[in-house]
Amino acid sequence: MSRLLFWIIVMIFPLAIIESVSNTNISLDVFSTLFPTHVVAENIPRWGLRRVQSVFEHPILFGVTCGAILALVHLVVCERASPVQRWGATGVVLVTAALSLSSGPITALMVQILILFWDRVFKAYPKRWRVLWILLLAMYGMISLVSNQSVPEFLMTHFTFDAASANYRTLIWHFGSGSALNHPLFGVGFNRWDRPEWMPNSIDMFWLYHAVLFGIPAGLLMILAFLMMVIPVAFKRGLEPRLVQYRTAYLAVMSGYFLVGWTVHFWNATYVLFLFFLGSGSWLLDTGNQHRKTSRDGPGAIPNRRPSGRLSSRPYATESGGLL
């Protein structure tokens, strides 16, 4: 599946470059001759380039979807490739997603790259992920102490292309969370959520959206669904080195999704792909158990038995790597 998604990006890549420099969306132009398509999004060029929309509703969704597989390409698709092939393939994904010229998707890309970099540099240190968490918590505390903004507001205002967009997301957080507190159990449904008259209806925060529309329990349950999949995978023991590498890629992808979800809303195909990715890590929770049964004598082997007929209790070596 990771390979299939990569080849889709490879096909999109040249069309995205053409759209970026020529302001012509070839993808929608071609498909519109045969099927109903999305409306071409009007957006202000950045750095002299058009923000690529491709076949998606908005450039942000294009960037989120294309960039989601960066870690999978680097660690899974190219696990046996040469360094040139691996970095070349990773670069294709990076450039394609970055052509969205949106701070949210690019932040998700940077998160994946930093996780890959950290894992590569400190590969020999088994507690590297604990150290990373300590550094992140220390950074969070430092920003809280020295800034007059909350940490989410600080990140949104300092890591964005457009100050107006950052200010709007700050307003979404203030008024959206206020609306959720005003309608805590069932939200506002599809009625108007509590905001000033001049403020648009859009809620560009996936993790806040459900709490505003359907109530705080719905928002918490969505986050809980995410954590109930990601955390068990992160703490899973007994994985062989190859599966540890797969797990690192999966957790890097989900870390990117989690962060970008505070600045972007996922809908339609992007939402479906996010849920697919979320569930796609569940096989890791069972694979390690099967590996422990067969690792001593090879694939498909029957565990050795003691003379008494009981299964041997000899311990197996385990790998505790993972982001947590």
CSV table of C-alpha atoms in Angstrom, one decimal:
chain,number,residue,atom,x,y,z
A,1,MET,CA,0.0,0.0,0.0
A,2,SER,CA,2.8,2.4,0.8
A,3,ARG,CA,4.4,1.6,-2.6
A,4,LEU,CA,1.0,2.3,-4.3
A,5,LEU,CA,0.7,5.7,-2.6
A,6,PHE,CA,4.2,6.6,-3.6
A,7,TRP,CA,3.6,5.9,-7.3
A,8,ILE,CA,0.5,8.0,-7.1
A,9,ILE,CA,2.7,10.9,-5.8
A,10,VAL,CA,5.2,10.2,-8.6
A,11,MET,CA,2.4,10.7,-11.2
A,12,ILE,CA,1.2,13.9,-9.4
A,13,PHE,CA,4.7,15.3,-9.1
A,14,PRO,CA,5.3,16.7,-12.7
A,15,LEU,CA,1.7,18.0,-12.9
A,16,ALA,CA,2.2,19.8,-9.6
A,17,ILE,CA,5.3,21.5,-10.9
A,18,ILE,CA,3.5,22.6,-14.0
A,19,GLU,CA,0.6,24.0,-12.0
A,20,SER,CA,2.9,25.8,-9.6
A,21,VAL,CA,4.8,27.7,-12.3
A,22,SER,CA,2.1,28.1,-15.0
A,23,ASN,CA,-1.0,28.6,-12.9
A,24,THR,CA,-2.7,25.9,-14.9
A,25,ASN,CA,-4.4,23.0,-13.1
A,26,ILE,CA,-4.0,20.3,-15.7
A,27,SER,CA,-5.4,17.6,-13.5
A,28,LEU,CA,-8.8,19.3,-13.0
A,29,ASP,CA,-8.8,20.5,-16.6
A,30,VAL,CA,-8.5,16.9,-17.9
A,31,PHE,CA,-10.9,15.3,-15.4
A,32,SER,CA,-13.5,18.0,-15.8
A,33,THR,CA,-14.0,16.9,-19.4
A,34,LEU,CA,-15.3,13.5,-18.2
A,35,PHE,CA,-16.5,13.9,-14.6
A,36,PRO,CA,-17.7,16.6,-12.2
A,37,THR,CA,-14.7,18.1,-10.4
A,38,HIS,CA,-13.9,20.4,-7.6
A,39,VAL,CA,-14.0,24.1,-8.1
A,40,VAL,CA,-10.6,25.6,-8.9
A,41,ALA,CA,-9.5,27.3,-5.6
A,42,GLU,CA,-8.5,30.9,-5.9
A,43,ASN,CA,-5.5,31.6,-3.8
A,44,ILE,CA,-2.8,34.3,-3.6
A,45,PRO,CA,0.6,33.2,-5.0
A,46,ARG,CA,3.4,32.8,-2.6
A,47,TRP,CA,7.0,33.3,-3.5
A,48,GLY,CA,5.9,33.9,-7.0
A,49,LEU,CA,4.4,30.4,-7.3
A,50,ARG,CA,0.8,29.2,-7.4
A,51,ARG,CA,-0.2,27.0,-4.4
A,52,VAL,CA,-0.8,23.6,-6.0
A,53,GLN,CA,-4.4,22.3,-5.6
A,54,SER,CA,-4.1,19.3,-8.0
A,55,VAL,CA,-7.2,17.1,-7.7
A,56,PHE,CA,-8.1,18.2,-4.1
A,57,GLU,CA,-10.5,20.8,-2.9
A,58,HIS,CA,-7.8,23.1,-1.5
A,59,PRO,CA,-4.0,23.3,-1.5
A,60,ILE,CA,-3.9,22.6,2.2
A,61,LEU,CA,-5.5,19.2,1.6
A,62,PHE,CA,-3.1,18.5,-1.3
A,63,GLY,CA,-0.1,19.2,1.0
A,64,VAL,CA,-1.5,17.1,3.9
A,65,THR,CA,-2.3,14.1,1.7
A,66,CYS,CA,0.9,14.1,-0.3
A,67,GLY,CA,3.2,14.7,2.6
A,68,ALA,CA,1.6,12.1,4.8
A,69,ILE,CA,3.7,9.3,3.3
A,70,LEU,CA,7.2,10.8,3.6
A,71,ALA,CA,8.3,8.6,6.5
A,72,LEU,CA,6.7,5.5,4.9
A,73,VAL,CA,8.6,6.1,1.7
A,74,HIS,CA,11.9,6.6,3.5
A,75,LEU,CA,11.7,3.6,5.9
A,76,VAL,CA,9.3,1.2,4.2
A,77,VAL,CA,9.1,1.6,0.5
A,78,CYS,CA,12.9,2.2,0.2
A,79,GLU,CA,14.1,0.0,3.0
A,80,ARG,CA,16.4,-2.0,0.7
A,81,ALA,CA,17.1,0.8,-1.8
A,82,SER,CA,20.5,2.6,-2.1
A,83,PRO,CA,20.9,5.9,-0.4
A,84,VAL,CA,20.6,7.7,-3.7
A,85,GLN,CA,17.3,6.0,-4.4
A,86,ARG,CA,16.0,6.4,-0.9
A,87,TRP,CA,16.7,10.2,-0.7
A,88,GLY,CA,15.6,10.7,-4.2
A,89,ALA,CA,12.2,9.1,-3.6
A,90,THR,CA,11.9,11.0,-0.3
A,91,GLY,CA,12.7,14.2,-2.1
A,92,VAL,CA,10.0,13.7,-4.6
A,93,VAL,CA,7.4,13.4,-1.8
A,94,LEU,CA,8.9,16.4,0.0
A,95,VAL,CA,8.9,18.7,-3.0
A,96,THR,CA,5.4,17.6,-4.1
A,97,ALA,CA,3.8,18.3,-0.8
A,98,ALA,CA,5.8,21.5,-0.2
A,99,LEU,CA,4.3,22.9,-3.5
A,100,SER,CA,1.1,23.5,-1.5
A,101,LEU,CA,3.0,26.4,0.1
A,102,SER,CA,0.9,25.9,3.2
A,103,SER,CA,2.5,26.1,6.7
A,104,GLY,CA,0.4,23.3,8.1
A,105,PRO,CA,1.4,20.6,5.7
A,106,ILE,CA,5.0,21.8,5.7
A,107,THR,CA,5.1,21.6,9.5
A,108,ALA,CA,3.9,17.9,9.2
A,109,LEU,CA,6.7,17.3,6.7
A,110,MET,CA,9.3,18.8,9.1
A,111,VAL,CA,8.0,16.8,12.0
A,112,GLN,CA,8.5,13.6,10.0
A,113,ILE,CA,12.0,14.7,8.8
A,114,LEU,CA,13.1,15.5,12.4
A,115,ILE,CA,11.9,12.2,13.7
A,116,LEU,CA,13.8,10.4,10.9
A,117,PHE,CA,16.9,12.5,11.6
A,118,TRP,CA,16.7,11.8,15.4
A,119,ASP,CA,16.2,8.1,14.9
A,120,ARG,CA,19.2,7.9,12.4
A,121,VAL,CA,21.6,10.0,14.5
A,122,PHE,CA,20.9,8.3,17.8
A,123,LYS,CA,20.1,4.8,16.5
A,124,ALA,CA,22.5,3.2,19.0
A,125,TYR,CA,21.0,4.8,22.0
A,126,PRO,CA,17.9,2.8,23.1
A,127,LYS,CA,16.4,5.6,25.2
A,128,ARG,CA,16.6,8.2,22.4
A,129,TRP,CA,12.8,8.6,22.3
A,130,ARG,CA,12.5,9.3,26.0
A,131,VAL,CA,15.2,12.0,25.6
A,132,LEU,CA,13.3,13.5,22.7
A,133,TRP,CA,10.1,13.7,24.8
A,134,ILE,CA,12.0,15.4,27.7
A,135,LEU,CA,13.4,18.0,25.2
A,136,LEU,CA,9.9,18.6,23.8
A,137,LEU,CA,8.4,19.1,27.2
A,138,ALA,CA,11.2,21.4,28.2
A,139,MET,CA,10.7,23.4,25.1
A,140,TYR,CA,6.9,23.6,25.8
A,141,GLY,CA,7.6,24.8,29.3
A,142,MET,CA,10.1,27.4,28.1
A,143,ILE,CA,7.7,28.9,25.6
A,144,SER,CA,5.0,29.0,28.3
A,145,LEU,CA,7.3,30.9,30.6
A,146,VAL,CA,8.8,33.5,28.2
A,147,SER,CA,5.9,34.1,25.8
A,148,ASN,CA,2.8,36.1,26.5
A,149,GLN,CA,0.9,33.7,24.2
A,150,SER,CA,-0.1,30.1,24.7
A,151,VAL,CA,2.1,27.5,23.1
A,152,PRO,CA,-0.4,26.8,20.3
A,153,GLU,CA,-0.8,30.5,19.6
A,154,PHE,CA,3.0,31.0,19.6
A,155,LEU,CA,3.5,28.2,17.1
A,156,MET,CA,0.7,29.4,14.8
A,157,THR,CA,2.0,33.0,14.7
A,158,HIS,CA,5.7,32.2,14.3
A,159,PHE,CA,5.6,29.3,11.9
A,160,THR,CA,3.3,30.4,9.2
A,161,PHE,CA,3.5,32.0,5.7
A,162,ASP,CA,0.7,34.5,6.3
A,163,ALA,CA,0.2,36.5,9.5
A,164,ALA,CA,-3.4,37.0,8.7
A,165,SER,CA,-4.0,33.3,8.4
A,166,ALA,CA,-2.3,32.8,11.8
A,167,ASN,CA,-4.4,35.4,13.4
A,168,TYR,CA,-7.5,33.8,12.0
A,169,ARG,CA,-6.6,30.4,13.4
A,170,THR,CA,-6.1,32.1,16.8
A,171,LEU,CA,-9.6,33.5,16.6
A,172,ILE,CA,-10.9,30.0,15.6
A,173,TRP,CA,-9.3,28.6,18.8
A,174,HIS,CA,-10.7,31.3,21.1
A,175,PHE,CA,-14.3,31.4,19.7
A,176,GLY,CA,-14.4,27.7,18.8
A,177,SER,CA,-13.4,26.6,22.2
A,178,GLY,CA,-15.8,29.1,23.7
A,179,SER,CA,-18.6,27.7,21.6
A,180,ALA,CA,-17.8,24.2,22.7
A,181,LEU,CA,-18.0,25.3,26.3
A,182,ASN,CA,-21.3,27.0,25.7
A,183,HIS,CA,-22.8,23.8,24.2
A,184,PRO,CA,-20.7,21.1,26.0
A,185,LEU,CA,-22.9,18.0,25.6
A,186,PHE,CA,-24.2,18.0,22.0
A,187,GLY,CA,-22.5,21.0,20.4
A,188,VAL,CA,-24.4,23.2,17.9
A,189,GLY,CA,-25.0,20.5,15.3
A,190,PHE,CA,-25.1,22.1,11.9
A,191,ASN,CA,-26.4,25.3,13.2
A,192,ARG,CA,-24.3,28.5,13.5
A,193,TRP,CA,-21.5,28.1,16.1
A,194,ASP,CA,-20.8,31.0,18.5
A,195,ARG,CA,-18.6,33.6,16.7
A,196,PRO,CA,-18.8,37.2,15.6
A,197,GLU,CA,-20.9,38.1,12.6
A,198,TRP,CA,-17.9,39.0,10.4
A,199,MET,CA,-16.1,35.7,11.1
A,200,PRO,CA,-16.4,33.0,8.4
A,201,ASN,CA,-18.0,29.6,9.2
A,202,SER,CA,-14.8,27.5,8.6
A,203,ILE,CA,-13.2,25.7,11.5
A,204,ASP,CA,-9.7,25.0,10.4
A,205,MET,CA,-8.9,22.7,13.4
A,206,PHE,CA,-9.7,19.0,13.0
A,207,TRP,CA,-9.3,18.3,16.8
A,208,LEU,CA,-11.6,21.2,17.7
A,209,TYR,CA,-14.2,20.7,15.0
A,210,HIS,CA,-16.0,17.7,16.5
A,211,ALA,CA,-16.2,19.4,19.9
A,212,VAL,CA,-17.9,22.5,18.4
A,213,LEU,CA,-20.4,20.7,16.2
A,214,PHE,CA,-21.1,17.5,18.3
A,215,GLY,CA,-20.1,18.4,21.8
A,216,ILE,CA,-17.0,18.0,24.0
A,217,PRO,CA,-17.5,14.2,24.5
A,218,ALA,CA,-17.3,13.8,20.7
A,219,GLY,CA,-14.1,15.8,20.5
A,220,LEU,CA,-12.5,13.8,23.3
A,221,LEU,CA,-13.6,10.5,21.8
A,222,MET,CA,-12.0,11.4,18.5
A,223,ILE,CA,-8.7,12.2,20.3
A,224,LEU,CA,-9.1,9.1,22.4
A,225,ALA,CA,-9.5,7.0,19.2
A,226,PHE,CA,-6.3,8.4,17.9
A,227,LEU,CA,-4.4,7.8,21.2
A,228,MET,CA,-5.8,4.3,21.7
A,229,MET,CA,-4.2,3.2,18.4
A,230,VAL,CA,-1.0,5.2,18.5
A,231,ILE,CA,0.1,4.6,22.1
A,232,PRO,CA,-0.2,0.8,22.1
A,233,VAL,CA,1.8,0.6,18.9
A,234,ALA,CA,4.4,2.9,20.4
A,235,PHE,CA,4.8,0.7,23.5
A,236,LYS,CA,4.6,-2.6,21.6
A,237,ARG,CA,7.5,-4.9,22.5
A,238,GLY,CA,8.9,-8.0,20.9
A,239,LEU,CA,9.3,-6.5,17.4
A,240,GLU,CA,12.1,-7.5,15.1
A,241,PRO,CA,14.3,-4.7,13.8
A,242,ARG,CA,12.5,-4.5,10.5
A,243,LEU,CA,9.1,-4.1,12.2
A,244,VAL,CA,10.6,-1.5,14.5
A,245,GLN,CA,11.6,0.5,11.4
A,246,TYR,CA,8.0,0.1,10.1
A,247,ARG,CA,6.6,1.3,13.4
A,248,THR,CA,8.9,4.3,13.4
A,249,ALA,CA,7.5,5.3,10.0
A,250,TYR,CA,3.9,4.8,11.2
A,251,LEU,CA,4.4,6.9,14.3
A,252,ALA,CA,6.2,9.6,12.4
A,253,VAL,CA,3.2,9.8,10.0
A,254,MET,CA,0.7,10.0,12.8
A,255,SER,CA,2.7,12.6,14.7
A,256,GLY,CA,2.6,14.8,11.6
A,257,TYR,CA,-1.2,14.3,11.3
A,258,PHE,CA,-1.7,15.1,15.0
A,259,LEU,CA,0.2,18.4,14.8
A,260,VAL,CA,-1.3,19.5,11.4
A,261,GLY,CA,-4.8,18.7,12.8
A,262,TRP,CA,-4.5,21.8,15.0
A,263,THR,CA,-4.3,24.1,12.0
A,264,VAL,CA,-6.2,22.2,9.3
A,265,HIS,CA,-9.5,20.4,9.0
A,266,PHE,CA,-9.6,17.0,7.3
A,267,TRP,CA,-12.6,16.3,5.1
A,268,ASN,CA,-13.6,14.1,2.1
A,269,ALA,CA,-10.7,12.0,0.7
A,270,THR,CA,-8.2,13.5,3.1
A,271,TYR,CA,-10.3,12.5,6.1
A,272,VAL,CA,-10.8,9.0,4.7
A,273,LEU,CA,-7.1,8.6,4.1
A,274,PHE,CA,-6.3,9.8,7.7
A,275,LEU,CA,-8.6,7.2,9.2
A,276,PHE,CA,-7.1,4.5,6.9
A,277,PHE,CA,-3.6,5.5,8.1
A,278,LEU,CA,-4.8,5.5,11.7
A,279,GLY,CA,-6.1,1.9,11.5
A,280,SER,CA,-3.3,0.7,9.3
A,281,GLY,CA,-0.9,0.4,12.3
A,282,SER,CA,-3.1,-2.2,14.1
A,283,TRP,CA,-1.3,-5.2,12.5
A,284,LEU,CA,1.8,-4.3,14.4
A,285,LEU,CA,0.0,-5.1,17.7
A,286,ASP,CA,-0.3,-8.8,16.6
A,287,THR,CA,2.7,-9.3,14.4
A,288,GLY,CA,5.2,-9.2,17.2
A,289,ASN,CA,3.4,-12.1,19.0
A,290,GLN,CA,3.6,-14.3,16.0
A,291,HIS,CA,7.3,-13.4,15.6
A,292,ARG,CA,8.1,-14.5,19.1
A,293,LYS,CA,6.6,-17.9,18.4
A,294,THR,CA,8.6,-18.5,15.3
A,295,SER,CA,11.9,-16.5,15.8
A,296,ARG,CA,13.9,-19.4,17.4
A,297,ASP,CA,13.4,-22.0,14.7
A,298,GLY,CA,12.5,-20.1,11.6
A,299,PRO,CA,9.2,-19.2,9.9
A,300,GLY,CA,6.4,-21.7,10.6
A,301,ALA,CA,8.3,-23.7,13.2
A,302,ILE,CA,6.6,-25.3,16.1
A,303,PRO,CA,7.9,-24.1,19.5
A,304,ASN,CA,10.3,-26.5,21.2
A,305,ARG,CA,8.8,-28.5,24.1
A,306,ARG,CA,10.4,-29.7,27.3
A,307,PRO,CA,10.4,-33.4,28.1
A,308,SER,CA,7.4,-32.9,30.3
A,309,GLY,CA,5.4,-31.8,27.4
A,310,ARG,CA,5.0,-28.2,28.5
A,311,LEU,CA,6.0,-25.3,26.3
A,312,SER,CA,9.5,-23.9,26.9
A,313,SER,CA,9.5,-20.7,29.0
A,314,ARG,CA,12.9,-19.6,27.7
A,315,PRO,CA,12.7,-15.8,27.4
A,316,TYR,CA,12.9,-14.1,24.0
A,317,ALA,CA,14.9,-11.0,23.2
A,318,THR,CA,12.7,-8.0,22.7
A,319,GLU,CA,13.1,-4.6,21.1
A,320,SER,CA,11.6,-1.6,22.9
A,321,GLY,CA,12.3,1.1,20.4
A,322,GLY,CA,9.3,3.4,19.5
A,323,LEU,CA,8.5,7.0,20.0
A,324,LEU,CA,7.3,6.5,23.5
